[in-house]
Coordinates of C-alpha atoms in Angstrom, one line a residue:
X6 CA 11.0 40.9 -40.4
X7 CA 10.0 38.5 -37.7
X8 CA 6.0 37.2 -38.2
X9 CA 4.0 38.5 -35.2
X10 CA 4.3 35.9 -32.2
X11 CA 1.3 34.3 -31.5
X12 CA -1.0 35.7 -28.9
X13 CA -1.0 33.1 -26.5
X14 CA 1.6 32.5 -24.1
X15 CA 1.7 29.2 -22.0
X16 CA 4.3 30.7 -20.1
X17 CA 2.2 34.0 -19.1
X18 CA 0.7 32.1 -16.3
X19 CA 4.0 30.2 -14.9
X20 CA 5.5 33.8 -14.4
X21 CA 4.6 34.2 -10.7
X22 CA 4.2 31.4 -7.8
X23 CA 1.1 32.7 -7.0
X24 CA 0.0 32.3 -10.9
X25 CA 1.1 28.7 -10.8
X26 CA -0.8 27.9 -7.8
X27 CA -3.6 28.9 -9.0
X28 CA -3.8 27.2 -12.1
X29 CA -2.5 24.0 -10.4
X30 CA -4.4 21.1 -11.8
X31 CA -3.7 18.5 -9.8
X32 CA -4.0 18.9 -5.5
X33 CA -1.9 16.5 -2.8
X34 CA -2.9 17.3 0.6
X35 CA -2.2 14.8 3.9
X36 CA -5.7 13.5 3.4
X37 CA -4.9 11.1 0.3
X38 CA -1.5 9.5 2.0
X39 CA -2.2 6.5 3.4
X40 CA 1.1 5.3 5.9
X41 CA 2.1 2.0 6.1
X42 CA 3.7 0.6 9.3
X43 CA 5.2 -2.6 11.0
X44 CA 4.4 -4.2 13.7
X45 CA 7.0 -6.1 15.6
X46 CA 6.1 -7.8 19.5
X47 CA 7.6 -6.2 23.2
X48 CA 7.3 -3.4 24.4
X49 CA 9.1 0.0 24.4
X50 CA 10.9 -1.1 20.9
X51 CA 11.9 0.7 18.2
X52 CA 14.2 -1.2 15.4
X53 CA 15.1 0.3 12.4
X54 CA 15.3 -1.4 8.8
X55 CA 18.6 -1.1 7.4
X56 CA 17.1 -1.5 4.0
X57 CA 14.3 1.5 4.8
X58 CA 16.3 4.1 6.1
X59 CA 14.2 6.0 8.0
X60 CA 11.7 3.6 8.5
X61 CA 11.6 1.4 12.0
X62 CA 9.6 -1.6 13.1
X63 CA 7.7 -0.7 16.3
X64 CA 5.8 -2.6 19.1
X65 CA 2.1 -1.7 19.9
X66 CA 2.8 1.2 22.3
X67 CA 4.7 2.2 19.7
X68 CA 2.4 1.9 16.4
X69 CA -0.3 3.7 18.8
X70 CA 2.2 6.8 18.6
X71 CA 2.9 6.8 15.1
X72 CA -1.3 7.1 14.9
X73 CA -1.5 10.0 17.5
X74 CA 1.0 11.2 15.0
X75 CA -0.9 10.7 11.9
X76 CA -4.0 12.3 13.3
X77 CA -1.5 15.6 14.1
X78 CA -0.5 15.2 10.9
X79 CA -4.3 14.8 9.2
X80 CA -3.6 11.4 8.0
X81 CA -6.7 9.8 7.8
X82 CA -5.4 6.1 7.5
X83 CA -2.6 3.7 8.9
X84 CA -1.7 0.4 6.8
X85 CA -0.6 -2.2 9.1
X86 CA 2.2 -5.2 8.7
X87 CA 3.1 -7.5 11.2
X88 CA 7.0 -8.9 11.6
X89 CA 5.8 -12.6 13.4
X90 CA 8.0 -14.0 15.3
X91 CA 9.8 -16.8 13.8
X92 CA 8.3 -19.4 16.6
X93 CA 5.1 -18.5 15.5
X94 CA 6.0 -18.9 11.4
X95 CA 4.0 -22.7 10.0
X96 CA 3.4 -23.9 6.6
X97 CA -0.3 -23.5 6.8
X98 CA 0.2 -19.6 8.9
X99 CA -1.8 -20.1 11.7
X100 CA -1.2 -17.2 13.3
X101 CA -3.1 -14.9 10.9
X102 CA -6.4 -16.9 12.8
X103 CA -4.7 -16.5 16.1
X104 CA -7.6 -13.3 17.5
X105 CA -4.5 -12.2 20.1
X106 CA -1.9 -11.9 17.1
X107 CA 0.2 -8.9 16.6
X108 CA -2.0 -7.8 13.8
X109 CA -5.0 -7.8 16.4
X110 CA -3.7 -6.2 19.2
X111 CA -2.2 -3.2 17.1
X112 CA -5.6 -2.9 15.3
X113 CA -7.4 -2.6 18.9
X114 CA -5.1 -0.6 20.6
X115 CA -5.4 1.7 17.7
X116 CA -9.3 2.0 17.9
X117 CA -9.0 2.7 21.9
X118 CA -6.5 5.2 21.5
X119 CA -7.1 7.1 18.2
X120 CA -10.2 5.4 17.0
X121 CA -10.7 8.6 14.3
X122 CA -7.4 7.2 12.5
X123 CA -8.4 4.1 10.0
X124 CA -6.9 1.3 10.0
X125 CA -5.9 -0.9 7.2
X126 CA -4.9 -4.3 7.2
X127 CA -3.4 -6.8 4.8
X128 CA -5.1 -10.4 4.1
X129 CA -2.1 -12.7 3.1
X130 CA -0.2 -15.3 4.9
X131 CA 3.3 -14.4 3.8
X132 CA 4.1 -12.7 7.3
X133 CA 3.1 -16.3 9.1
X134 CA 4.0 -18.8 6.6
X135 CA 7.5 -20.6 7.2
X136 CA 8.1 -20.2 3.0
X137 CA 7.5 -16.9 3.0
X138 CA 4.3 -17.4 0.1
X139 CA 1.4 -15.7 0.2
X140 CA -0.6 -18.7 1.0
X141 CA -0.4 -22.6 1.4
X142 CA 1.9 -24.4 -1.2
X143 CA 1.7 -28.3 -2.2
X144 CA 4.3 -30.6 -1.9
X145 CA 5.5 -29.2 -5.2
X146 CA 6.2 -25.6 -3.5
X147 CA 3.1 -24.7 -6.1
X148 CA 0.3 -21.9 -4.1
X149 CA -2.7 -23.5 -4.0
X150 CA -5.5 -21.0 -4.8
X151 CA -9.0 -22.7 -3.2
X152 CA -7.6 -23.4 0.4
X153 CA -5.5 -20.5 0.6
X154 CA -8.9 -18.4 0.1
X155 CA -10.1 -20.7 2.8
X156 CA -7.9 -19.4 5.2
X157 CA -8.2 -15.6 3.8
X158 CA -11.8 -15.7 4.8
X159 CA -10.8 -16.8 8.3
X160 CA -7.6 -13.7 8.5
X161 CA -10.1 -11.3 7.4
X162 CA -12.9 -11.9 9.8
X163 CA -10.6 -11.8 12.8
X164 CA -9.0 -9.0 11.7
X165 CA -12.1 -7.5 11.3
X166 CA -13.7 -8.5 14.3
X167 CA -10.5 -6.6 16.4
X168 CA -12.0 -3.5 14.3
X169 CA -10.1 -3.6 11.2
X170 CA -12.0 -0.4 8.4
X171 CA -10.4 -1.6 5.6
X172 CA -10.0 -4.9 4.6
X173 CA -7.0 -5.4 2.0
X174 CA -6.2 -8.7 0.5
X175 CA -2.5 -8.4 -1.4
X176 CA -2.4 -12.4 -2.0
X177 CA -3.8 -12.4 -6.0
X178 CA -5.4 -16.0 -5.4
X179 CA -8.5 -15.6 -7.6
X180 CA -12.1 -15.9 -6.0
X181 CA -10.9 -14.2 -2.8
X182 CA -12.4 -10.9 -2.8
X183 CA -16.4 -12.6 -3.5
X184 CA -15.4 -15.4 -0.8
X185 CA -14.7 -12.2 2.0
X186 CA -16.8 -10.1 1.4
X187 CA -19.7 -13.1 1.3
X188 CA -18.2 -13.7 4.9
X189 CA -17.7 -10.1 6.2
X190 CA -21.8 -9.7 5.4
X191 CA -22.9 -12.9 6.9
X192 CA -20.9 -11.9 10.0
X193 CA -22.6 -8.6 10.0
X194 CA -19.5 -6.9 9.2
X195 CA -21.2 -4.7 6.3
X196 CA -19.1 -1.2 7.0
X197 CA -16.2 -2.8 6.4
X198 CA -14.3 -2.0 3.0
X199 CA -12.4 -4.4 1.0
X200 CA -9.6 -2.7 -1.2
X201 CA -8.2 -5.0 -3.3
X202 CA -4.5 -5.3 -4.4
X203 CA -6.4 -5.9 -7.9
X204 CA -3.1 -5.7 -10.1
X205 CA -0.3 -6.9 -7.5
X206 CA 2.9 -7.3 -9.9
X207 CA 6.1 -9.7 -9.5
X208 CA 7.9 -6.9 -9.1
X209 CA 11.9 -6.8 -8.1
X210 CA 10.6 -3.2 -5.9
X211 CA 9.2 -5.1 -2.9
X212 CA 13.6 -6.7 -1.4
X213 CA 13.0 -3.9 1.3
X214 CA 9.3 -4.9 2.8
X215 CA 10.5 -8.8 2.5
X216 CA 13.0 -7.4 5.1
X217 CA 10.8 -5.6 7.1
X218 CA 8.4 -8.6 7.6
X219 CA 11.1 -11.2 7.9
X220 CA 10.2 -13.2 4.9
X221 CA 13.1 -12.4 2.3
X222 CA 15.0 -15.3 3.7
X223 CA 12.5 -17.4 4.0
X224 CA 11.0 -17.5 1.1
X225 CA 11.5 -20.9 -1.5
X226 CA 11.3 -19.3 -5.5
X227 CA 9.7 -16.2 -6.5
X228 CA 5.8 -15.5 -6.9
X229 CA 5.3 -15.4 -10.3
X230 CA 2.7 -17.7 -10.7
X231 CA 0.4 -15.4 -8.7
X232 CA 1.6 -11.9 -8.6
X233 CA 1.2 -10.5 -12.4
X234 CA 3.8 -10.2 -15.4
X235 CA 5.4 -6.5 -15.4
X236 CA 4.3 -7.4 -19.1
X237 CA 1.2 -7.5 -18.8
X238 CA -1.6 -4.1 -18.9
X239 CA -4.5 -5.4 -20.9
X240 CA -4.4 -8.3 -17.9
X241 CA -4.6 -5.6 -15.3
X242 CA -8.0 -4.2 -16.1
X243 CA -9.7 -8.1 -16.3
X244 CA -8.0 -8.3 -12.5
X245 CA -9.6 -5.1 -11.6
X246 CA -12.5 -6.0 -13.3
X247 CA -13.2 -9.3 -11.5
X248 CA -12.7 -7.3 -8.5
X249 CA -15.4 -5.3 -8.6
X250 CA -17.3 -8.1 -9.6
X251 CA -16.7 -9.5 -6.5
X252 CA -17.5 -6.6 -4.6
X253 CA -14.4 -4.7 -4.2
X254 CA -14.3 -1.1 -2.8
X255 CA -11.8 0.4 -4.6
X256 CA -8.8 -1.4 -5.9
X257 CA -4.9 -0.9 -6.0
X258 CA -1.9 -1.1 -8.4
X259 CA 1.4 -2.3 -6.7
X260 CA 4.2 -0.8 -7.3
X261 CA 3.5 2.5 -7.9
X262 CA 5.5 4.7 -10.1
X263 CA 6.7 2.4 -12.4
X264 CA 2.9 1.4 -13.6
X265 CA 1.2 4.9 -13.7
X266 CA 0.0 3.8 -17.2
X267 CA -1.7 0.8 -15.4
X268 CA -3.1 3.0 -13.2
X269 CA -4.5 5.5 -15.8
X270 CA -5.9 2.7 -17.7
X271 CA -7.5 1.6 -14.7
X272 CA -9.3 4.8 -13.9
X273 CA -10.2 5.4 -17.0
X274 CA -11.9 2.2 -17.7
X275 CA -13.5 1.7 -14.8
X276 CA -14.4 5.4 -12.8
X277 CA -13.6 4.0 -9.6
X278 CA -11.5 4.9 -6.5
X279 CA -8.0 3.3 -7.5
X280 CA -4.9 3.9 -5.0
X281 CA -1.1 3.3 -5.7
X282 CA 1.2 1.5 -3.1
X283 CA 4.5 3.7 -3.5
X284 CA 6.8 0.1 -2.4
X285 CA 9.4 0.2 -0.2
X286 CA 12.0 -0.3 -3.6
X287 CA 10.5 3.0 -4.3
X288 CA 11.3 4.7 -1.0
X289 CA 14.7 3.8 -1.0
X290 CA 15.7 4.8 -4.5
X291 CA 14.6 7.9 -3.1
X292 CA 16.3 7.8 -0.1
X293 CA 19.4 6.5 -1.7
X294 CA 19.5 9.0 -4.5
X295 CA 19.3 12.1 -1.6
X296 CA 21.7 10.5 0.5
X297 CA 24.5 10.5 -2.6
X298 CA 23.5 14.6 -3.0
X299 CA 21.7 13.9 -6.3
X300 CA 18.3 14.9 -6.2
X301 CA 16.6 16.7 -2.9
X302 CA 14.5 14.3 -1.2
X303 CA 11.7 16.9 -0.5
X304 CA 11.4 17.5 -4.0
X305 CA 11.6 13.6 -5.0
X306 CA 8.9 12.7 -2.7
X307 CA 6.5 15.9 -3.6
X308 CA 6.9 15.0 -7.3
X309 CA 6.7 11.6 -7.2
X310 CA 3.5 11.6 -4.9
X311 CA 1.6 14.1 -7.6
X312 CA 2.7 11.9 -10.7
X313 CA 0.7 9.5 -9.1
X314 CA -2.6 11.7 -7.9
X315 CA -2.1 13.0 -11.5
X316 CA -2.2 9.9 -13.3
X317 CA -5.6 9.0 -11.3
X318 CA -5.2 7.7 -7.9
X319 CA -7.4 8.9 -4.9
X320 CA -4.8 8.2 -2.7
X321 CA -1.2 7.0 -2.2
X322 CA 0.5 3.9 0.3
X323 CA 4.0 5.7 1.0
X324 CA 6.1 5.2 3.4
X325 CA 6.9 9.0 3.3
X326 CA 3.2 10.0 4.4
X327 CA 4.3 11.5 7.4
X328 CA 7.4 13.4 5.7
X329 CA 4.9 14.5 2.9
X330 CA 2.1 15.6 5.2
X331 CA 5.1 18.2 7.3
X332 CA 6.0 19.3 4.0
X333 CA 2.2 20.0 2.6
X334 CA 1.0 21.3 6.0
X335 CA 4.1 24.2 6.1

């Protein structure tokens, strides 16, 4: 005789869809996607990345769409990368301080048009540099840490001053984040947020954005002795630690589903508002896997967005945003 099963059921609520929605624990909804988008100079273009299928570089007139789009959508915030031409690539990326850059005249055209859309931008100098580094490099090829924050400080105030909400350095020189915001208060810019890329990782995930803003070619060795060991989680939380310090808004963990446990650690530790940058390695596994029939891409990017609001973030860098947001506003 079979002993009496055990009164509860897990399974008792799973029964009906209704039953599983409303014991759902963890909500995605358009508002935490965050959509990241490149710039590229004329007028009237589109050009698509072979490497981000899907995904298309786009002039001004064009990145001013995509934001009518995401405030259709109810997407509160745009991410922004430029594709500089290669005329205006230097060693020391000057064009980051040039106020009329592409960066600068997608940020204001943004704010005239749509100006209830944010607008985030990145601080690094790897879209302007001729080597393809996130900052200035010796003679050695080595990224020097001081005067690279020197011209940080001078990137983010002109992005700022074109009307730039969110300020997001992705270069992991240390200092930078107490060096900005110092200079975004002293120039009265005291609304403006700094999210830092806080545990940026040398990841092999990031081929297809290299491609987007023309850099993979360019660029001399890898970026190991800035961006973090894949090793490494205990190092994570003094990174996002010295952010805060610094004054840091929220922070980031780059790339995205491969370090959920970075990003657990993180809110766990510290309380605070942590986002995950889903990279553009990410977005094409996807994309490859439903063009070869063996997942469904709706499903892929549903699942793979909740993992990452489940494991703590507050909101999610995808290059699906405005896939996910037609999908959760159905």
């Amino acid at each position: 005789m079979h002993a009496p099963f055990p009164a509860l059921r897990l399974r008792r609520t799973r029964t009906a869809d209704w039953s599983r929605r409303l014991h759902r624990e963890t909500l995605l909804t358009a508002a935490d996607l965050i959509w990241p988008l490149f710039i590229t100079d004329g007028h009237g273009v589109e050009e698509p990345i072979p490497s981000l299928p899907g995904v298309s570089r786009w002039s001004v007139d064009g990145i001013v769409a995509r934001a009518k789009e995401a405030l259709d959508l109810g997407i509160p915030c745009l991410a922004l990368f430029p594709n500089t031409p290669a005329s205006l690539r230097t060693d020391d990326g000057r064009e980051a301080l040039n106020p009329d850059n592409l960066m600068c005249r997608a940020i204001r055209a943004i704010k005239d048009a749509v100006p209830e859309v944010g607008i985030l931008t990145d601080v690094a100098l790897d879209p302007y540099t001729a080597h393809g580094h996130d900052g200035l490099v010796d003679t050695a090829g080595y990224v020097l840490n001081d005067a690279t924050v020197e011209v940080l400080v001078g990137q983010s105030l002109n992005q700022a001053a074109a009307g730039a909400d969110i300020i997001a350095p992705s270069d992991m020189m240390d200092g930078r984040i107490g060096t900005i915001r110092a200079a975004l208060e002293g120039a009265g810019h005291v609304n403006v947020q700094i999210m830092a890329y806080a545990a940026k990782y040398a990841s092999a995930f990031y081929g297809p954005f290299r491609d987007a803003v023309g850099s993979r070619g360019l660029l001399k060795g890898d970026k190991k002795t800035y961006q973090m060991d894949y090793a490494n989680g205990d190092e994570a939380l003094r990174e996002v630690r010295m952010d805060l310090a610094e004054g840091a808004d929220s922070v980031m963990v780059k790339p995205g589903l491969p370090y959920l446990d970075i990003v657990w650690r993180v809110k766990e530790t510290f309380g605070v508002p942590v986002f995950a940058y889903q990279v553009s390695g990410e977005y094409a596994m996807i994309e490859a896997a439903a063009a070869a029939g063996a997942a469904d891409r709706d499903a892929l990017v549903l699942e793979t967005l909740v993992a990452m609001r489940r494991a703590g973030c507050s909101g999610i860098l995808t290059y699906h945003a405005a896939h996910a947001a037609r999908l959760l506003n159905a």
